[in-house]
């Protein structure tokens, strides 16, 4: 079992819709969680982080964390074509960050 | 700050040759990570340093790979001898400490022919 699991996609949503990206993790020692966005041929860039159970909102992005279920999600409201990228879920313990393999999101016109 | 700086951006080498990848972390960051990304395996952590000391190298594929961090502003990842299966994008990232957000360099695309 991978430490951080994501559906590889592609997840296709129409422009203006809500995109929902999901992630599960196995290490209960994980204390911090991040979502990175990676455009094709580019390096990953941080878009959200969440440390506590519940929701955290930043503009069109909402990160959700449920430690009991070991589940992390990212919602993107009003999806735009520029949101088309691979989204990487990351779990952090005291010693390292572990990346999921990413979900490819396609926002269609 | 210019961010994490990696060199070279692209490297093409012949099988059996030695390859050295370089990284300059963000000033003040105490943790440095080397990742390898392929289509098949995604982003894999190879090794990370904290305060210039290697903490976890369990991701280093085999003895052909070695990494050093002689000081807080420089790290190298060396592959000797290189093999075609080493072809990938190698990222260096740095962070203030291990479990907070990491900032990535632009990566080195390595092709071994």
mmCIF file of C-alpha atoms in Angstrom:
data_model
loop_
_atom_site.group_PDB
_atom_site.id
_atom_site.type_symbol
_atom_site.label_atom_id
_atom_site.label_comp_id
_atom_site.label_asym_id
_atom_site.label_seq_id
_atom_site.Cartn_x
_atom_site.Cartn_y
_atom_site.Cartn_z
ATOM 1 C CA UNK A 1 0.000 0.000 0.000
ATOM 2 C CA UNK A 2 1.340 3.397 -0.937
ATOM 3 C CA UNK A 3 1.660 5.875 1.893
ATOM 4 C CA UNK A 4 -0.321 8.528 0.022
ATOM 5 C CA UNK A 5 -2.841 7.381 -2.571
ATOM 6 C CA UNK A 6 -4.582 9.360 -5.250
ATOM 7 C CA UNK A 7 -6.645 8.450 -8.277
ATOM 8 C CA UNK A 8 -4.458 9.193 -11.288
ATOM 9 C CA UNK A 9 -7.374 10.450 -13.376
ATOM 10 C CA UNK A 10 -7.765 12.231 -15.643
ATOM 11 C CA UNK A 11 -10.586 14.014 -13.888
ATOM 12 C CA UNK A 12 -12.498 16.028 -16.434
ATOM 13 C CA UNK A 13 -14.779 18.887 -15.365
ATOM 14 C CA UNK A 14 -16.434 21.636 -17.422
ATOM 15 C CA UNK A 15 -15.380 25.234 -16.981
ATOM 16 C CA UNK A 16 -17.170 26.831 -14.045
ATOM 17 C CA UNK A 17 -17.839 23.556 -12.242
ATOM 18 C CA UNK A 18 -16.404 22.344 -8.944
ATOM 19 C CA UNK A 19 -13.452 19.966 -9.179
ATOM 20 C CA UNK A 20 -13.042 17.562 -6.270
ATOM 21 C CA UNK A 21 -9.680 15.897 -5.760
ATOM 22 C CA UNK A 22 -9.259 13.202 -3.144
ATOM 23 C CA UNK A 23 -6.396 11.580 -1.293
ATOM 24 C CA UNK A 24 -5.956 8.981 1.440
ATOM 25 C CA UNK A 25 -2.901 8.372 3.570
ATOM 26 C CA UNK A 26 -1.742 5.442 5.658
ATOM 27 C CA UNK A 27 0.739 6.976 8.117
ATOM 28 C CA UNK A 28 -1.166 8.116 11.187
ATOM 29 C CA UNK A 29 1.961 10.024 12.166
ATOM 30 C CA UNK A 30 1.283 12.468 9.350
ATOM 31 C CA UNK A 31 0.735 15.882 10.868
ATOM 32 C CA UNK A 32 0.659 18.245 7.931
ATOM 33 C CA UNK A 33 -0.837 18.022 4.488
ATOM 34 C CA UNK A 34 -0.189 19.930 1.325
ATOM 35 C CA UNK A 35 -1.568 20.233 -2.150
ATOM 36 C CA UNK A 36 0.868 20.995 -4.929
ATOM 37 C CA UNK A 37 -0.018 21.828 -8.516
ATOM 38 C CA UNK A 38 2.274 20.760 -11.328
ATOM 39 C CA UNK A 39 1.897 21.939 -14.884
ATOM 40 C CA UNK A 40 3.346 19.723 -17.590
ATOM 41 C CA UNK A 41 7.097 20.184 -17.800
ATOM 42 C CA UNK A 42 7.209 22.410 -14.721
ATOM 43 C CA UNK A 43 8.096 21.916 -11.090
ATOM 44 C CA UNK A 44 5.480 21.416 -8.364
ATOM 45 C CA UNK A 45 4.215 24.571 -6.672
ATOM 46 C CA UNK A 46 2.429 24.758 -3.343
ATOM 47 C CA UNK A 47 -1.183 25.907 -3.466
ATOM 48 C CA UNK A 48 -2.623 24.886 -0.068
ATOM 49 C CA UNK A 49 -1.612 23.428 3.262
ATOM 50 C CA UNK A 50 -3.746 22.177 6.131
ATOM 51 C CA UNK A 51 -2.776 20.961 9.574
ATOM 52 C CA UNK A 52 -6.076 20.657 11.478
ATOM 53 C CA UNK A 53 -9.263 18.713 10.933
ATOM 54 C CA UNK A 54 -11.921 20.586 9.011
ATOM 55 C CA UNK A 55 -11.928 22.950 6.076
ATOM 56 C CA UNK A 56 -9.511 25.649 5.035
ATOM 57 C CA UNK A 57 -10.456 28.088 2.305
ATOM 58 C CA UNK A 58 -8.209 30.242 0.140
ATOM 59 C CA UNK A 59 -9.911 31.961 -2.762
ATOM 60 C CA UNK A 60 -11.371 29.344 -5.083
ATOM 61 C CA UNK A 61 -9.574 26.534 -3.245
ATOM 62 C CA UNK A 62 -10.797 24.632 -0.176
ATOM 63 C CA UNK A 63 -8.736 21.941 1.509
ATOM 64 C CA UNK A 64 -10.485 19.429 3.745
ATOM 65 C CA UNK A 65 -8.857 17.134 6.298
ATOM 66 C CA UNK A 66 -10.362 14.240 8.210
ATOM 67 C CA UNK A 67 -7.673 12.583 10.335
ATOM 68 C CA UNK A 68 -10.027 9.898 11.675
ATOM 69 C CA UNK A 69 -10.688 8.706 8.125
ATOM 70 C CA UNK A 70 -7.148 9.554 6.962
ATOM 71 C CA UNK A 71 -8.613 11.525 4.120
ATOM 72 C CA UNK A 72 -7.632 14.793 2.481
ATOM 73 C CA UNK A 73 -9.401 16.583 -0.328
ATOM 74 C CA UNK A 74 -9.095 19.687 -2.445
ATOM 75 C CA UNK A 75 -12.083 21.479 -3.937
ATOM 76 C CA UNK A 76 -11.634 23.957 -6.750
ATOM 77 C CA UNK A 77 -14.652 26.180 -7.331
ATOM 78 C CA UNK A 78 -15.395 27.890 -10.630
ATOM 79 C CA UNK A 79 -12.818 25.737 -12.403
ATOM 80 C CA UNK A 80 -10.861 27.477 -15.145
ATOM 81 C CA UNK A 81 -8.907 26.024 -18.067
ATOM 82 C CA UNK A 82 -5.776 27.346 -16.355
ATOM 83 C CA UNK A 83 -6.479 24.925 -13.499
ATOM 84 C CA UNK A 84 -5.709 22.018 -15.838
ATOM 85 C CA UNK A 85 -2.668 20.393 -14.261
ATOM 86 C CA UNK A 86 -1.623 17.491 -12.062
ATOM 87 C CA UNK A 87 -2.429 17.929 -8.380
ATOM 88 C CA UNK A 88 -0.166 16.235 -5.870
ATOM 89 C CA UNK A 89 -1.300 15.379 -2.370
ATOM 90 C CA UNK A 90 1.470 15.397 0.232
ATOM 91 C CA UNK A 91 1.580 14.079 3.772
ATOM 92 C CA UNK A 92 4.174 15.368 6.196
ATOM 93 C CA UNK A 93 5.516 13.667 9.275
ATOM 94 C CA UNK A 94 8.119 15.037 11.662
ATOM 95 C CA UNK A 95 10.837 13.720 9.381
ATOM 96 C CA UNK A 96 9.706 13.962 5.766
ATOM 97 C CA UNK A 97 7.153 14.797 3.105
ATOM 98 C CA UNK A 98 5.582 11.957 1.112
ATOM 99 C CA UNK A 99 4.023 12.709 -2.249
ATOM 100 C CA UNK A 100 1.118 10.926 -3.898
ATOM 101 C CA UNK A 101 1.456 10.174 -7.599
ATOM 102 C CA UNK A 102 -0.987 12.933 -8.488
ATOM 103 C CA UNK A 103 -4.373 13.389 -10.118
ATOM 104 C CA UNK A 104 -4.515 14.926 -13.554
ATOM 105 C CA UNK A 105 -7.285 17.512 -13.843
ATOM 106 C CA UNK A 106 -8.662 18.623 -17.184
ATOM 107 C CA UNK A 107 -11.007 21.618 -17.285
ATOM 108 C CA UNK A 108 -12.929 21.646 -20.538
ATOM 109 C CA UNK A 109 -14.432 24.648 -22.311
ATOM 110 C CA UNK B 1 15.507 35.328 -3.070
ATOM 111 C CA UNK B 2 15.965 33.540 -6.398
ATOM 112 C CA UNK B 3 14.436 30.320 -5.119
ATOM 113 C CA UNK B 4 15.973 26.880 -5.372
ATOM 114 C CA UNK B 5 18.497 26.796 -8.188
ATOM 115 C CA UNK B 6 19.388 23.599 -10.000
ATOM 116 C CA UNK B 7 21.939 22.939 -12.694
ATOM 117 C CA UNK B 8 22.110 21.827 -15.361
ATOM 118 C CA UNK B 9 18.511 22.106 -16.624
ATOM 119 C CA UNK B 10 19.081 19.359 -19.153
ATOM 120 C CA UNK B 11 21.706 16.632 -19.301
ATOM 121 C CA UNK B 12 22.202 14.022 -21.977
ATOM 122 C CA UNK B 13 24.878 11.459 -21.315
ATOM 123 C CA UNK B 14 25.961 8.047 -22.462
ATOM 124 C CA UNK B 15 25.441 4.943 -20.406
ATOM 125 C CA UNK B 16 28.329 4.355 -18.050
ATOM 126 C CA UNK B 17 29.256 8.000 -17.657
ATOM 127 C CA UNK B 18 29.252 9.872 -14.369
ATOM 128 C CA UNK B 19 26.538 12.490 -13.919
ATOM 129 C CA UNK B 20 26.537 15.228 -11.281
ATOM 130 C CA UNK B 21 23.458 17.295 -10.534
ATOM 131 C CA UNK B 22 23.739 20.452 -8.468
ATOM 132 C CA UNK B 23 21.412 22.346 -6.180
ATOM 133 C CA UNK B 24 21.489 25.626 -4.274
ATOM 134 C CA UNK B 25 18.676 25.783 -1.691
ATOM 135 C CA UNK B 26 16.871 28.890 -0.539
ATOM 136 C CA UNK B 27 19.005 30.801 1.937
ATOM 137 C CA UNK B 28 18.008 30.016 5.513
ATOM 138 C CA UNK B 29 16.301 26.732 4.698
ATOM 139 C CA UNK B 30 17.599 23.893 6.842
ATOM 140 C CA UNK B 31 16.129 20.930 4.967
ATOM 141 C CA UNK B 32 17.013 19.839 1.455
ATOM 142 C CA UNK B 33 15.366 17.093 -0.550
ATOM 143 C CA UNK B 34 16.262 15.286 -3.760
ATOM 144 C CA UNK B 35 13.331 13.797 -5.716
ATOM 145 C CA UNK B 36 13.126 11.830 -8.940
ATOM 146 C CA UNK B 37 10.032 11.980 -11.133
ATOM 147 C CA UNK B 38 9.039 9.526 -13.845
ATOM 148 C CA UNK B 39 5.734 8.838 -15.527
ATOM 149 C CA UNK B 40 5.606 5.351 -14.081
ATOM 150 C CA UNK B 41 6.533 6.076 -10.467
ATOM 151 C CA UNK B 42 5.653 9.716 -9.938
ATOM 152 C CA UNK B 43 7.692 11.765 -7.471
ATOM 153 C CA UNK B 44 10.016 9.642 -5.351
ATOM 154 C CA UNK B 45 12.062 10.954 -2.462
ATOM 155 C CA UNK B 46 15.667 9.885 -2.908
ATOM 156 C CA UNK B 47 17.323 11.492 0.085
ATOM 157 C CA UNK B 48 16.906 14.407 2.410
ATOM 158 C CA UNK B 49 19.283 16.432 4.535
ATOM 159 C CA UNK B 50 18.610 18.402 7.663
ATOM 160 C CA UNK B 51 21.265 20.922 8.683
ATOM 161 C CA UNK B 52 23.589 19.407 6.036
ATOM 162 C CA UNK B 53 23.338 15.923 7.543
ATOM 163 C CA UNK B 54 21.737 13.080 5.544
ATOM 164 C CA UNK B 55 18.703 11.932 7.554
ATOM 165 C CA UNK B 56 16.955 9.453 5.276
ATOM 166 C CA UNK B 57 18.555 7.949 2.185
ATOM 167 C CA UNK B 58 16.267 4.929 1.981
ATOM 168 C CA UNK B 59 14.985 6.132 -1.376
ATOM 169 C CA UNK B 60 18.382 6.050 -3.057
ATOM 170 C CA UNK B 61 17.977 3.281 -5.641
ATOM 171 C CA UNK B 62 21.378 1.670 -5.304
ATOM 172 C CA UNK B 63 25.036 2.286 -4.678
ATOM 173 C CA UNK B 64 25.421 4.033 -8.006
ATOM 174 C CA UNK B 65 23.674 7.028 -6.454
ATOM 175 C CA UNK B 66 25.324 9.269 -3.908
ATOM 176 C CA UNK B 67 24.483 12.684 -2.496
ATOM 177 C CA UNK B 68 26.459 15.229 -0.538
ATOM 178 C CA UNK B 69 25.780 18.507 1.164
ATOM 179 C CA UNK B 70 29.142 20.037 2.078
ATOM 180 C CA UNK B 71 27.564 23.269 3.321
ATOM 181 C CA UNK B 72 24.194 24.930 3.796
ATOM 182 C CA UNK B 73 24.143 26.442 0.329
ATOM 183 C CA UNK B 74 25.110 23.564 -1.923
ATOM 184 C CA UNK B 75 24.252 19.933 -2.595
ATOM 185 C CA UNK B 76 25.111 17.422 -5.289
ATOM 186 C CA UNK B 77 23.529 14.211 -6.499
ATOM 187 C CA UNK B 78 25.909 11.942 -8.363
ATOM 188 C CA UNK B 79 25.179 8.884 -10.469
ATOM 189 C CA UNK B 80 28.119 6.691 -11.362
ATOM 190 C CA UNK B 81 27.866 4.781 -13.642
ATOM 191 C CA UNK B 82 24.669 6.056 -15.222
ATOM 192 C CA UNK B 83 22.163 3.716 -16.872
ATOM 193 C CA UNK B 84 19.245 4.360 -19.270
ATOM 194 C CA UNK B 85 16.740 3.564 -16.497
ATOM 195 C CA UNK B 86 18.065 6.575 -14.594
ATOM 196 C CA UNK B 87 16.469 8.844 -17.185
ATOM 197 C CA UNK B 88 14.021 11.082 -15.308
ATOM 198 C CA UNK B 89 13.513 14.592 -14.023
ATOM 199 C CA UNK B 90 15.428 15.184 -10.824
ATOM 200 C CA UNK B 91 14.105 17.862 -8.493
ATOM 201 C CA UNK B 92 15.777 19.498 -5.574
ATOM 202 C CA UNK B 93 13.582 21.140 -2.948
ATOM 203 C CA UNK B 94 14.242 22.993 0.283
ATOM 204 C CA UNK B 95 12.215 23.927 3.336
ATOM 205 C CA UNK B 96 12.695 25.637 6.671
ATOM 206 C CA UNK B 97 12.344 22.267 8.400
ATOM 207 C CA UNK B 98 11.248 18.756 7.367
ATOM 208 C CA UNK B 99 7.465 18.806 7.659
ATOM 209 C CA UNK B 100 6.617 22.222 6.395
ATOM 210 C CA UNK B 101 6.090 23.227 2.783
ATOM 211 C CA UNK B 102 8.961 22.568 0.415
ATOM 212 C CA UNK B 103 9.923 24.801 -2.491
ATOM 213 C CA UNK B 104 11.106 23.147 -5.658
ATOM 214 C CA UNK B 105 13.787 24.019 -8.147
ATOM 215 C CA UNK B 106 13.102 23.868 -11.867
ATOM 216 C CA UNK B 107 14.474 20.348 -12.121
ATOM 217 C CA UNK B 108 17.144 18.644 -14.191
ATOM 218 C CA UNK B 109 15.937 16.491 -17.053
ATOM 219 C CA UNK B 110 18.410 13.645 -17.354
ATOM 220 C CA UNK B 111 18.543 11.437 -20.412
ATOM 221 C CA UNK B 112 20.930 8.492 -20.446
ATOM 222 C CA UNK B 113 21.380 6.942 -23.879
#
